[in-house]
Tab-separated table of C-alpha atoms in Angstrom:
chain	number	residue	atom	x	y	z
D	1	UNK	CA	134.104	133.478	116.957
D	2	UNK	CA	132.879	130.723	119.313
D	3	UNK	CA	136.354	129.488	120.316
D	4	UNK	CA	138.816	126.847	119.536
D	5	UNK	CA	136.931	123.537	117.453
D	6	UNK	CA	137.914	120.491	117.045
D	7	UNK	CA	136.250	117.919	114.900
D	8	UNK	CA	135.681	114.798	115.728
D	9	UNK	CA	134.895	114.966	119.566
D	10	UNK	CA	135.048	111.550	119.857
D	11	UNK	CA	136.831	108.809	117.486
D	12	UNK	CA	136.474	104.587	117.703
D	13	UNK	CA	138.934	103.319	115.340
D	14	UNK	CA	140.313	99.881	114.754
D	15	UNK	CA	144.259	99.050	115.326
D	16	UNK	CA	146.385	100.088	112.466
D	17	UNK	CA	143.728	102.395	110.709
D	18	UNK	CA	145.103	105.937	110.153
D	19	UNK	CA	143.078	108.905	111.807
D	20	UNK	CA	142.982	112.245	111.146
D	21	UNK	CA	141.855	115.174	113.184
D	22	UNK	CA	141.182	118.768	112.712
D	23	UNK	CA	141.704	122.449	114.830
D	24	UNK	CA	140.380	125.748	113.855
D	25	UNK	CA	141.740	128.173	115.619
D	26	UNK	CA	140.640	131.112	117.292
D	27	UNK	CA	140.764	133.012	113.930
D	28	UNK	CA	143.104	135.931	114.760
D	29	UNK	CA	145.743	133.648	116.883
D	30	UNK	CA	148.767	132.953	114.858
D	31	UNK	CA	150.099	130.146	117.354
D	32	UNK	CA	148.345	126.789	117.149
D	33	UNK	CA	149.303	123.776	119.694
D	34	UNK	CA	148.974	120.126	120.204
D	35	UNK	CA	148.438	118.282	123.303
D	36	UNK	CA	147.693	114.589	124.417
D	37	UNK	CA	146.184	113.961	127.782
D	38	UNK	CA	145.941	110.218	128.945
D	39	UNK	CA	143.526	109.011	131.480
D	40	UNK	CA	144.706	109.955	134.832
D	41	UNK	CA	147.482	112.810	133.502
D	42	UNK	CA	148.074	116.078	132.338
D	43	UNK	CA	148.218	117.109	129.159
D	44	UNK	CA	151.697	116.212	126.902
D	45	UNK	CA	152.989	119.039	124.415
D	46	UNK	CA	153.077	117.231	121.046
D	47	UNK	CA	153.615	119.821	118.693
D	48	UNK	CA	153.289	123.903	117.672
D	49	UNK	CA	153.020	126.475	115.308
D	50	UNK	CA	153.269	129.952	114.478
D	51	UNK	CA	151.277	130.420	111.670
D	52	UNK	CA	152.423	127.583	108.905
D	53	UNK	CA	155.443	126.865	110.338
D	54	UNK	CA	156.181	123.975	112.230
D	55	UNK	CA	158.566	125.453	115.202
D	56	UNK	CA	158.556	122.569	117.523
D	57	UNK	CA	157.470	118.608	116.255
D	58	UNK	CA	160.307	117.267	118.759
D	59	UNK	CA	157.855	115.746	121.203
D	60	UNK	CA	155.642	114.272	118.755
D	61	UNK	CA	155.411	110.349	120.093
D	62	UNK	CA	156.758	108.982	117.096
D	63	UNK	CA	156.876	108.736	113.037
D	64	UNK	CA	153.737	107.586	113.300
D	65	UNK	CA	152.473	111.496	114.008
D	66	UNK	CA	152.373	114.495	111.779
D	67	UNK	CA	150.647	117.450	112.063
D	68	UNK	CA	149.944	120.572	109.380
D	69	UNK	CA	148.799	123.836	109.279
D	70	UNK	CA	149.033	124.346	105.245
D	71	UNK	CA	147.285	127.799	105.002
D	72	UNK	CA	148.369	128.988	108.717
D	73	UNK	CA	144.548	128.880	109.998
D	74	UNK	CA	143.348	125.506	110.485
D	75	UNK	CA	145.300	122.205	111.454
D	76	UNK	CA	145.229	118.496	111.562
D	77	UNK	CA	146.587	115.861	113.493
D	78	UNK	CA	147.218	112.599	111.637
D	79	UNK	CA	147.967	109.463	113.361
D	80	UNK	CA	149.158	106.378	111.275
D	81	UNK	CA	148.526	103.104	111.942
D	82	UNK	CA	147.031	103.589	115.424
D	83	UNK	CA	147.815	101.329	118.346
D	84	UNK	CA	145.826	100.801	121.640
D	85	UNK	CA	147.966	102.997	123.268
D	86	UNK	CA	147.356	105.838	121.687
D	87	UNK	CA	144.306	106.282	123.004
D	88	UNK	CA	143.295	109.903	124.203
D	89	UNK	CA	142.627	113.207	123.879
D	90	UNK	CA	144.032	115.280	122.270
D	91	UNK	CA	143.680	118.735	122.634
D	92	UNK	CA	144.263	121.568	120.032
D	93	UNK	CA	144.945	124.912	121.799
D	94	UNK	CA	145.689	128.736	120.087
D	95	UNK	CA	147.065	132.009	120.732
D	96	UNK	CA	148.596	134.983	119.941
D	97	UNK	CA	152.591	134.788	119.953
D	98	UNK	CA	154.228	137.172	122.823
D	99	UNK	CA	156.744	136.779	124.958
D	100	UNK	CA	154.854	133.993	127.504
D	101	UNK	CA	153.705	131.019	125.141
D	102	UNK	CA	151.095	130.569	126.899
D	103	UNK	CA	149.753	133.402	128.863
D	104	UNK	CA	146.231	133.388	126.706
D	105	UNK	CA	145.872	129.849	125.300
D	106	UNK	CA	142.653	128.904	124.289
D	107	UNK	CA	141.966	125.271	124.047
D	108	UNK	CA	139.479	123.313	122.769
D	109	UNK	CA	137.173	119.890	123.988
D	110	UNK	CA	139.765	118.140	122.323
D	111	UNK	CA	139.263	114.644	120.028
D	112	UNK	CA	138.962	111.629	122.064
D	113	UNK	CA	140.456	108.966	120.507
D	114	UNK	CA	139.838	105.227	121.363
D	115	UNK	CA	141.334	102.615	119.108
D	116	UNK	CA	140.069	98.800	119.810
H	1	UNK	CA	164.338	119.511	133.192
H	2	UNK	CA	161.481	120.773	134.756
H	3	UNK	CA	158.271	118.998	136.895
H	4	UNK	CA	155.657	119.413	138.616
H	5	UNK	CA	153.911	117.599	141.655
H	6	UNK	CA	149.696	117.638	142.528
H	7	UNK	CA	150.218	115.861	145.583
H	8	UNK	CA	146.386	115.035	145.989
H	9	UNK	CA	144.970	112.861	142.862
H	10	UNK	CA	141.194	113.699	144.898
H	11	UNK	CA	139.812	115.921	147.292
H	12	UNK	CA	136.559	116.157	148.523
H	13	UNK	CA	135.368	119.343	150.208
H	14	UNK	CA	131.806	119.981	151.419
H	15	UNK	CA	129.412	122.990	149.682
H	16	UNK	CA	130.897	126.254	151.231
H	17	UNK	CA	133.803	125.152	152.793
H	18	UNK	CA	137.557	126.187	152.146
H	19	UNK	CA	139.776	124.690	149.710
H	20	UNK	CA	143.583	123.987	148.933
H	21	UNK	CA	144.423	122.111	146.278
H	22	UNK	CA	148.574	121.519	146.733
H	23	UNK	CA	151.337	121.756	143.840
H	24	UNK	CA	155.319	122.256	144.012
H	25	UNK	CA	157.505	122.619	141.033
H	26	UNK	CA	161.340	122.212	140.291
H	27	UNK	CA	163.325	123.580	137.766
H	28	UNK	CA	166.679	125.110	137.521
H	29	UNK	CA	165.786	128.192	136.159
H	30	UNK	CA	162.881	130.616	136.457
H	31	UNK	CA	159.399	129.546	135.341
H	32	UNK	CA	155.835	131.080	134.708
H	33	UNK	CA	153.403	129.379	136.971
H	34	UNK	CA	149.921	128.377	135.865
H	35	UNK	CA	146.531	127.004	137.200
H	36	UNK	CA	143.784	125.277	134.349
H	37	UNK	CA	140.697	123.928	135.416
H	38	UNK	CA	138.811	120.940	133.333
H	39	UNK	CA	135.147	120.408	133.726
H	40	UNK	CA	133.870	117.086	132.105
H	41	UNK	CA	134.604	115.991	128.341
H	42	UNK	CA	135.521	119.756	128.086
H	43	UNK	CA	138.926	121.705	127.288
H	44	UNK	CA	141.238	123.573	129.372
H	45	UNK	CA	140.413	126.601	131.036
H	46	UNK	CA	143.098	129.117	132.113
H	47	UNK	CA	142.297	130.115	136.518
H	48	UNK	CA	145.089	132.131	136.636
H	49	UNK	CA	148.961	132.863	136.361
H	50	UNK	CA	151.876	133.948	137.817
H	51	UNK	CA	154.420	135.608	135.923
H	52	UNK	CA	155.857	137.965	138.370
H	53	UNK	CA	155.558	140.217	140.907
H	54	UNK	CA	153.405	139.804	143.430
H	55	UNK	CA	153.200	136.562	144.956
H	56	UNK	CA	149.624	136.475	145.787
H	57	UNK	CA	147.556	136.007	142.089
H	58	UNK	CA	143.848	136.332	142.146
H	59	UNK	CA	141.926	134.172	139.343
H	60	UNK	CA	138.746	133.605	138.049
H	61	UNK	CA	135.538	132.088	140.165
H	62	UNK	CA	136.991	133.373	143.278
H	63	UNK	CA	140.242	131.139	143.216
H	64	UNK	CA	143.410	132.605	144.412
H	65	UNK	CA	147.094	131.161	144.432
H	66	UNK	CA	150.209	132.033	146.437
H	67	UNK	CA	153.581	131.770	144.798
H	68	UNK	CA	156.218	130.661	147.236
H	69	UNK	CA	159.444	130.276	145.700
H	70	UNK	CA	161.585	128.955	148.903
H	71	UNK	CA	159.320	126.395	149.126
H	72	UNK	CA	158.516	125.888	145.351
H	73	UNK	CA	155.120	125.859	145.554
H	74	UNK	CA	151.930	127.357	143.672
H	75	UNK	CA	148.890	126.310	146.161
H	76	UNK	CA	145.513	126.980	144.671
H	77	UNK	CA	142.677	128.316	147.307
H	78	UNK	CA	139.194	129.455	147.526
H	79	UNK	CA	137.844	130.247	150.895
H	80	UNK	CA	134.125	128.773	150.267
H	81	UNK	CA	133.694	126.078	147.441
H	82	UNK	CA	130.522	125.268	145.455
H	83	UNK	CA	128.757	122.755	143.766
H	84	UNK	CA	129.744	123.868	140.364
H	85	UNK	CA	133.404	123.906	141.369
H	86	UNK	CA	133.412	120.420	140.772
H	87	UNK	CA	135.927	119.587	138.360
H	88	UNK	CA	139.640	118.812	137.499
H	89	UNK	CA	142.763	121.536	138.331
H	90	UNK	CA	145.896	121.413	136.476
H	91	UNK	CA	148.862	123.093	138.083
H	92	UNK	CA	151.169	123.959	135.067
H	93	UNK	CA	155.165	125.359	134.714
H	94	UNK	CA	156.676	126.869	131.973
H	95	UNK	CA	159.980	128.167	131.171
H	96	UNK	CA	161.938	129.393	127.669
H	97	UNK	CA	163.589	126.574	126.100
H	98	UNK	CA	165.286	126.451	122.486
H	99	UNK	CA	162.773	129.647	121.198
H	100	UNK	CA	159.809	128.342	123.079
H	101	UNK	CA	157.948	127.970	125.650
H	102	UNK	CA	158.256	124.305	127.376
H	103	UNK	CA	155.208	123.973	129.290
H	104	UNK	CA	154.592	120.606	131.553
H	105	UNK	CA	151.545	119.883	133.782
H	106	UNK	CA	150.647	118.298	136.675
H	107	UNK	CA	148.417	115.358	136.579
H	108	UNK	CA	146.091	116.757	138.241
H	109	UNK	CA	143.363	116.866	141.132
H	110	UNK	CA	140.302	116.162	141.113
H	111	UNK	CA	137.967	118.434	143.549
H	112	UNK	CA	134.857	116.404	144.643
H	113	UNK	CA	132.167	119.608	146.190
H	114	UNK	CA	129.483	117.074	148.544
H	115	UNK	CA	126.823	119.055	148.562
């Protein structure tokens, strides 16, 4: 196992065309996360899960974003209707659950987005 | 609530000289302390943490942090930079909220190595 993938790396897309993007995990992690890093800022928590379940999708930007992970392994990040500003990346990052979210996250090169 | 401050966007630091790239936190309650490096159209890679005990954390690539809680501060070091060191540090805090873990980053600094 190479590491986290993401597919696209990179994404041109015209206003109000849906996208889609897609994670694989790490294949033994169980926890599977969504970021969103801006030019000049950190990354933004969007959304996580442990295995299928969607346990956090409060910080997703709007309706506009929905994530799955249908069979608990792979995942995909679906934005509708895209406006300039929602051009990023977006990073998909993985682990195993344990008491420190984050202690071993892997993350990915992440999906940069860029809607004209 | 929770933040975090990278009080240098850039810093540039000559081949084989010492480094300190600056972050302080806030937060009401205790927090798990990270440091994430980002080379060019790459991911996130995890320097090092603190979770607890000893203040003084030792990473990977020779980087080092000191947690300092009365001051609220995670500094990142490495006594004698190099070329490849080049890159983007993220100074992240994360605490248990709701069932999870509500992790929020810097915005990072950018370390410029002049050879």
């Amino acid at each position: 196992d190479t590491g986290v993938s993401q597919d696209p790396r990179h994404k041109i897309t015209k206003r109000g065309q849906n996208v889609t993007f897609r994670c694989d995990p790490i294949s033994e992690h169980n926890r599977l996360y969504w970021y969103r890093q801006t030019l000049g800022q950190g990354p933004e928590f969007l959304t996580y899960f442990q295995n299928e379940a969607q346990l956090e999708k409060s910080r997703l930007l709007s309706d506009r974003f929905s994530a799955e992970r249908p069979k608990g392994s792979f995942s995909t990040l679906e934005i509708q209707r895209t406006e300039q500003g929602d051009s990023a990346m977006y990073l998909c990052a993985s682990s195993l659950a344990g008491e420190i979210l984050l202690t071993e996250a892997f993350f990915g090169q992440g999906t940069r987005l860029t809607v004209v | 609530a929770q933040s975090v401050t990278q009080l240098d966007s850039q810093v540039p630091v000559f081949e084989e000289a010492p480094v300190e790239l600056r972050c302080n936190y806030s937060s009401s309650v205790s927090v798990y302390l990270f440091w994430y490096v980002q080379y060019p159209n790459q991911g996130l890679q995890l320097l090092l943490k603190y979770l607890s005990g000893s203040t003084l954390v030792k990473g990977i690539n020779g980087f080092e942090a000191e947690f300092n809680k009365s001051q609220t501060s995670f500094h990142l070091r490495k006594p004698s930079v190099h070329i490849s060191d080049t890159a983007e540090y993220f100074c992240a805090v994360s605490r248990n909220s709701g069932g999870y873990q509500k992790v929020t980053f810097g915005i990072g600094t950018k370390l410029q190595v002049i050879p």
